[in-house]
CSV table of C-alpha atoms and ligand atoms in Angstrom, one decimal:
chain,number,residue,atom,x,y,z
A,1262,MET,CA,4.3,-15.9,9.7
A,1263,SER,CA,5.1,-16.2,5.7
A,1264,ARG,CA,5.7,-13.4,3.5
A,1265,ARG,CA,2.2,-14.5,1.9
A,1266,ASP,CA,0.6,-14.0,5.3
A,1267,GLU,CA,2.4,-10.7,6.0
A,1268,ILE,CA,1.3,-9.3,2.4
A,1269,ARG,CA,-2.3,-10.6,2.8
A,1270,GLN,CA,-2.6,-8.9,6.3
A,1271,GLY,CA,-1.1,-5.7,5.1
A,1272,LEU,CA,-3.4,-6.0,2.1
A,1273,GLN,CA,-6.4,-6.4,4.2
A,1274,GLN,CA,-5.1,-3.5,6.5
A,1275,VAL,CA,-5.3,-0.9,3.7
A,1276,ASN,CA,-8.4,-2.3,1.8
A,1277,ASP,CA,-10.2,-1.5,5.0
A,1278,ARG,CA,-8.7,1.9,5.2
A,1279,ILE,CA,-10.0,2.5,1.9
A,1280,GLU,CA,-13.5,1.3,2.6
A,1281,ARG,CA,-13.9,3.6,5.8
A,1282,ALA,CA,-12.5,6.4,3.8
A,1283,ALA,CA,-14.8,6.0,1.0
A,1284,GLY,CA,-17.8,5.8,3.2
A,1285,ASP,CA,-16.6,8.8,5.3
A,1286,ALA,CA,-16.4,10.6,2.1
A,1287,GLY,CA,-20.1,9.2,0.5
A,1288,ARG,CA,-17.9,7.6,-2.2
A,1289,ASP,CA,-18.2,4.1,-4.0
A,1290,PRO,CA,-14.8,2.1,-3.2
A,1291,ALA,CA,-15.5,0.7,-6.6
A,1292,GLU,CA,-14.5,4.0,-7.9
A,1293,LEU,CA,-10.9,3.9,-6.7
A,1294,THR,CA,-8.0,1.8,-7.8
A,1295,LEU,CA,-5.4,0.8,-5.3
A,1296,VAL,CA,-2.0,0.4,-7.3
A,1297,VAL,CA,0.5,-1.4,-5.1
A,1298,ILE,CA,4.2,0.4,-5.0
A,1299,THR,CA,6.6,-2.5,-5.3
A,1300,LYS,CA,9.9,-0.7,-5.7
A,1301,TYR,CA,12.7,-2.4,-3.7
A,1302,PHE,CA,10.5,-5.6,-3.1
A,1303,PRO,CA,11.4,-8.7,-5.1
A,1304,ALA,CA,9.3,-10.0,-8.1
A,1305,SER,CA,8.4,-13.1,-5.9
A,1306,ASP,CA,6.2,-10.3,-3.7
A,1307,VAL,CA,4.6,-9.0,-7.0
A,1308,ALA,CA,3.6,-12.7,-7.7
A,1309,LEU,CA,2.3,-13.0,-4.4
A,1310,LEU,CA,0.3,-9.9,-4.6
A,1311,ALA,CA,-1.3,-11.1,-7.8
A,1312,GLU,CA,-2.2,-14.1,-6.4
A,1313,LEU,CA,-4.0,-12.3,-3.5
A,1314,GLY,CA,-5.9,-10.6,-6.0
A,1315,VAL,CA,-3.9,-7.4,-6.7
A,1316,GLY,CA,-4.5,-6.0,-10.1
A,1317,HIS,CA,-2.3,-3.1,-10.5
A,1318,VAL,CA,1.3,-2.5,-9.3
A,1319,GLY,CA,3.6,0.5,-9.9
A,1320,GLU,CA,7.2,1.0,-9.8
A,1321,ASN,CA,9.7,4.3,-9.7
A,1322,LYS,CA,12.9,3.5,-11.4
A,1323,ASP,CA,13.0,2.2,-14.7
A,1324,GLN,CA,16.0,-0.4,-14.4
A,1325,GLU,CA,14.5,-2.2,-11.4
A,1326,ALA,CA,10.9,-2.1,-13.1
A,1327,ALA,CA,12.5,-3.6,-16.5
A,1328,THR,CA,14.2,-6.5,-14.7
A,1329,LYS,CA,11.2,-7.3,-12.4
A,1330,VAL,CA,8.6,-7.3,-14.8
A,1331,ALA,CA,10.6,-9.6,-17.0
A,1332,GLU,CA,11.2,-12.1,-14.4
A,1333,LEU,CA,7.4,-12.6,-13.7
A,1334,ASP,CA,5.9,-15.7,-15.1
A,1335,PRO,CA,4.0,-14.4,-18.6
A,1336,ALA,CA,0.3,-15.5,-17.0
A,1337,VAL,CA,0.9,-13.3,-13.9
A,1338,ARG,CA,2.5,-10.6,-16.2
A,1339,ASP,CA,-0.6,-10.5,-18.3
A,1340,ALA,CA,-2.9,-10.4,-15.5
A,1341,LEU,CA,-1.2,-7.1,-13.8
A,1342,THR,CA,-1.5,-3.6,-15.0
A,1343,VAL,CA,2.1,-2.1,-14.6
A,1344,HIS,CA,2.1,1.5,-13.7
A,1345,PHE,CA,5.1,3.5,-13.7
A,1346,VAL,CA,5.3,6.6,-11.2
A,1347,GLY,CA,8.6,7.6,-10.7
A,1348,GLN,CA,10.7,10.7,-12.3
A,1349,LEU,CA,11.9,9.5,-15.7
A,1350,GLN,CA,14.4,10.9,-18.0
A,1351,THR,CA,13.8,11.1,-21.6
A,1352,ASN,CA,16.6,8.7,-22.5
A,1353,LYS,CA,14.6,5.8,-20.3
A,1354,ALA,CA,11.4,6.3,-22.6
A,1355,ARG,CA,12.2,3.7,-25.0
A,1356,SER,CA,12.6,0.9,-22.2
A,1357,VAL,CA,9.5,2.4,-20.4
A,1358,ALA,CA,7.5,1.9,-23.3
A,1359,ARG,CA,8.5,-2.0,-23.5
A,1360,TYR,CA,6.7,-2.9,-20.1
A,1361,ALA,CA,4.8,0.0,-19.0
A,1362,ASP,CA,0.8,0.2,-18.9
A,1363,VAL,CA,0.5,3.5,-17.3
A,1364,VAL,CA,2.8,6.1,-17.0
A,1365,HIS,CA,2.0,8.6,-14.1
A,1366,SER,CA,5.0,11.2,-14.2
A,1367,VAL,CA,4.9,13.2,-17.5
A,1368,ASP,CA,5.8,17.0,-16.3
A,1369,ARG,CA,7.2,18.2,-19.6
A,1370,PRO,CA,6.6,18.1,-23.4
A,1371,ARG,CA,9.8,16.8,-24.3
A,1372,LEU,CA,9.1,13.8,-22.2
A,1373,ALA,CA,5.7,13.3,-23.9
A,1374,ARG,CA,7.0,13.5,-27.5
A,1375,ALA,CA,9.8,11.1,-26.1
A,1376,LEU,CA,7.4,8.8,-25.1
A,1377,ASP,CA,5.2,9.1,-28.1
A,1378,LYS,CA,7.9,8.3,-30.1
A,1379,ALA,CA,9.1,5.4,-28.0
A,1380,VAL,CA,5.5,3.7,-27.8
A,1381,ALA,CA,5.3,3.9,-31.8
A,1382,ASN,CA,8.7,1.9,-32.2
A,1383,ALA,CA,7.8,-0.8,-29.6
A,1384,VAL,CA,4.5,-1.5,-31.0
A,1385,GLN,CA,6.0,-1.5,-34.5
A,1386,ALA,CA,8.6,-3.9,-33.0
A,1387,GLY,CA,6.0,-6.0,-31.4
A,1388,GLU,CA,6.7,-5.1,-28.1
A,1389,ARG,CA,3.7,-3.6,-26.8
A,1390,ALA,CA,0.0,-3.9,-28.0
A,1391,GLY,CA,-1.2,-0.4,-28.0
A,1392,ASP,CA,-1.3,3.4,-26.9
A,1393,LEU,CA,0.4,4.3,-23.5
A,1394,ASN,CA,-2.1,5.6,-20.7
A,1395,LEU,CA,-0.6,8.6,-19.1
A,1396,LEU,CA,-1.0,11.0,-16.1
A,1397,LEU,CA,0.6,14.5,-16.2
A,1398,GLN,CA,2.3,14.9,-12.7
A,1399,ILE,CA,1.6,18.4,-11.2
A,1400,ASP,CA,4.0,20.0,-8.8
A,1401,LEU,CA,2.0,21.1,-5.5
A,1402,GLU,CA,4.9,22.8,-4.0
A,1403,GLN,CA,4.1,26.2,-3.3
A,1404,LYS,CA,7.7,27.8,-2.6
A,1405,GLU,CA,10.9,26.8,-4.3
A,1406,ARG,CA,10.7,23.5,-6.1
A,1407,ALA,CA,12.2,20.8,-4.4
A,1408,GLY,CA,13.0,18.7,-7.5
A,1409,ARG,CA,10.4,15.9,-6.9
A,1410,GLY,CA,9.1,16.4,-10.4
A,1411,GLY,CA,5.8,17.6,-11.6
A,1412,VAL,CA,4.7,20.6,-13.9
A,1413,LEU,CA,4.1,23.5,-12.3
A,1414,PRO,CA,0.2,24.4,-12.5
A,1415,GLU,CA,0.7,27.6,-14.9
A,1416,ASP,CA,2.3,25.5,-17.5
A,1417,LEU,CA,-0.2,22.9,-17.6
A,1418,PRO,CA,-2.3,24.0,-20.6
A,1419,ALA,CA,1.1,23.6,-22.8
A,1420,LEU,CA,1.7,20.4,-21.5
A,1421,VAL,CA,-1.7,19.3,-22.2
A,1422,GLU,CA,-1.8,20.5,-25.4
A,1423,SER,CA,1.4,18.7,-26.3
A,1424,VAL,CA,-0.1,15.5,-25.3
A,1425,THR,CA,-3.3,15.6,-27.1
A,1426,ALA,CA,-1.1,16.3,-29.9
A,1427,ALA,CA,0.5,12.9,-29.7
A,1428,GLU,CA,-0.6,9.7,-31.6
A,1429,ARG,CA,0.3,6.9,-29.3
A,1430,LEU,CA,-0.5,8.7,-25.9
A,1431,ARG,CA,-4.0,8.5,-24.0
A,1432,LEU,CA,-4.3,11.2,-21.6
A,1433,ARG,CA,-5.9,9.8,-18.4
A,1434,GLY,CA,-5.6,12.6,-15.8
A,1435,VAL,CA,-3.2,14.1,-13.4
A,1436,MET,CA,-1.1,12.7,-10.6
A,1437,ALA,CA,0.8,14.3,-7.4
A,1438,VAL,CA,2.9,13.7,-4.5
A,1439,ALA,CA,1.8,15.8,-1.4
A,1440,PRO,CA,4.7,17.8,-0.5
A,1441,PRO,CA,6.5,16.2,2.7
A,1442,ALA,CA,6.2,17.5,6.0
A,1443,LEU,CA,2.7,19.4,5.9
A,1444,ASP,CA,0.0,19.0,8.3
A,1445,ALA,CA,-3.3,17.2,7.5
A,1446,ASP,CA,-4.7,20.9,6.4
A,1447,GLY,CA,-1.8,21.6,4.3
A,1448,THR,CA,-2.2,18.5,2.6
A,1449,ARG,CA,-5.8,18.9,2.1
A,1450,ALA,CA,-5.0,22.1,0.6
A,1451,ALA,CA,-2.5,20.8,-1.6
A,1452,PHE,CA,-4.9,17.9,-2.8
A,1453,ASP,CA,-7.4,20.7,-3.5
A,1454,ARG,CA,-4.9,22.3,-5.8
A,1455,LEU,CA,-4.4,18.7,-7.6
A,1456,MET,CA,-8.4,18.5,-8.0
A,1457,GLU,CA,-8.5,22.0,-9.7
A,1458,CYS,CA,-5.5,20.9,-12.1
A,1459,SER,CA,-8.0,17.9,-12.7
A,1460,ARG,CA,-11.0,20.4,-13.6
A,1461,GLN,CA,-8.6,22.3,-16.1
A,1462,VAL,CA,-7.4,18.8,-17.8
A,1463,ARG,CA,-11.1,17.7,-18.1
A,1464,GLU,CA,-12.0,21.1,-19.7
A,1465,GLU,CA,-9.7,19.9,-22.5
A,1466,VAL,CA,-10.2,16.2,-22.5
A,1467,PRO,CA,-13.6,15.4,-21.0
A,1468,ASP,CA,-12.8,11.5,-20.2
A,1469,ALA,CA,-9.2,12.2,-18.4
A,1470,GLY,CA,-10.9,11.6,-15.0
A,1471,TRP,CA,-8.3,9.7,-13.3
A,1472,VAL,CA,-6.7,11.5,-10.2
A,1473,SER,CA,-3.5,9.8,-8.8
A,1474,ALA,CA,-2.7,10.6,-5.1
A,1475,GLY,CA,-2.7,9.3,-1.7
A,1476,MET,CA,0.0,7.1,-0.3
A,1477,SER,CA,0.6,4.9,2.4
A,1478,GLY,CA,0.6,8.0,4.9
A,1479,ASP,CA,-2.3,10.2,3.4
A,1480,LEU,CA,-4.4,8.1,1.4
A,1481,GLU,CA,-7.8,8.9,3.7
A,1482,LEU,CA,-7.1,12.5,2.6
A,1483,ALA,CA,-6.8,11.5,-0.8
A,1484,VAL,CA,-9.9,9.9,-1.1
A,1485,ALA,CA,-11.5,12.7,0.5
A,1486,ALA,CA,-10.2,15.4,-2.2
A,1487,GLY,CA,-11.4,13.0,-4.7
A,1488,ALA,CA,-8.5,10.7,-5.8
A,1489,THR,CA,-9.3,7.4,-7.9
A,1490,HIS,CA,-6.0,6.1,-7.9
A,1491,LEU,CA,-4.2,5.5,-4.5
A,1492,ARG,CA,-0.3,4.2,-4.7
A,1493,VAL,CA,0.5,2.4,-1.7
A,1494,GLY,CA,3.6,0.7,-0.7
A,1495,SER,CA,5.1,0.5,2.8
A,1496,ALA,CA,1.6,0.1,4.6
A,1497,ILE,CA,1.2,-3.0,2.3
A,1498,LEU,CA,4.7,-4.8,2.0
A,1499,GLY,CA,6.8,-3.0,5.1
A,1500,SER,CA,9.2,-0.7,5.3
A,1501,ARG,CA,11.7,-0.3,2.3
A,1502,PRO,CA,15.7,-1.1,2.9
A,1503,THR,CA,16.4,2.9,2.5
A,1504,SER,CA,14.2,5.7,1.8
A,1505,ARG,CA,14.3,8.1,-1.0
B,2521,PLP,C1,7.1,5.0,-3.0
B,2521,PLP,C2,5.8,5.8,-3.9
B,2521,PLP,C3,4.7,5.6,-3.4
B,2521,PLP,C4,4.1,4.7,-2.2
B,2521,PLP,O1,4.8,5.3,-1.0
B,2521,PLP,P1,4.5,4.6,0.6
B,2521,PLP,O2,4.6,5.9,1.5
B,2521,PLP,O3,5.2,3.5,0.9
B,2521,PLP,O4,3.0,4.0,0.6
B,2521,PLP,C5,4.0,6.5,-4.0
B,2521,PLP,N1,3.9,7.0,-5.0
B,2521,PLP,C6,5.5,7.3,-5.7
B,2521,PLP,C7,5.5,8.1,-6.7
B,2521,PLP,C8,6.2,6.7,-4.7
B,2521,PLP,O5,7.4,6.8,-5.2
């Protein structure tokens, strides 16, 4: 099978799962945005995804993302919304501001301030057109922090305040990765905590209604909980060379 057919098949399977999950949850599939996570896969796969009608792709490492986006044909790049979903160091803000349309992983005021400044500089330098959309990553672990990133729910109000004070950042909602090794009930409970954080954010910013949750293994549970953005990699592109 050609790579194009492989990807077409994976995409078809995932879109079928999303439609079924939306139907089961009584939701309109049109409310759901599929973000295909292309980490570890080459720019040629991103181009195939765009050809097959995908409008949103995501990456989780700055250096890999910067290189890959630069390799895309400009028409392909312009047709895509590029999401950054990985943990982000403050010193990478300037780079991410050059190519990202949405950042899902803002979890501390210092990072928000660095991104705000980086976006202003990138706009001034003609490297990007406008404001950066962002989501606040919530830590859904209940025990010790596993270091996967995210703001603890109790620290969320201060983070919302720092983002709404920024000039170049547009707060769109929240994001989370379900803690690993949970059964379905544990994952449901974690996504419910995320939805509670989403409600808190919407009290301050009513149109910040995006909820980014759900990956290859748990997208049905995320749709049932109320996710709007699904981040799916391996179910579409195949297993990655190594997992992280
Ligand atoms: C890799 C990744 C995904 C996609 O994971 P799959 O299990 O391959 O679907 C989603 N979100 C984040 C933050 C990721 O790093």
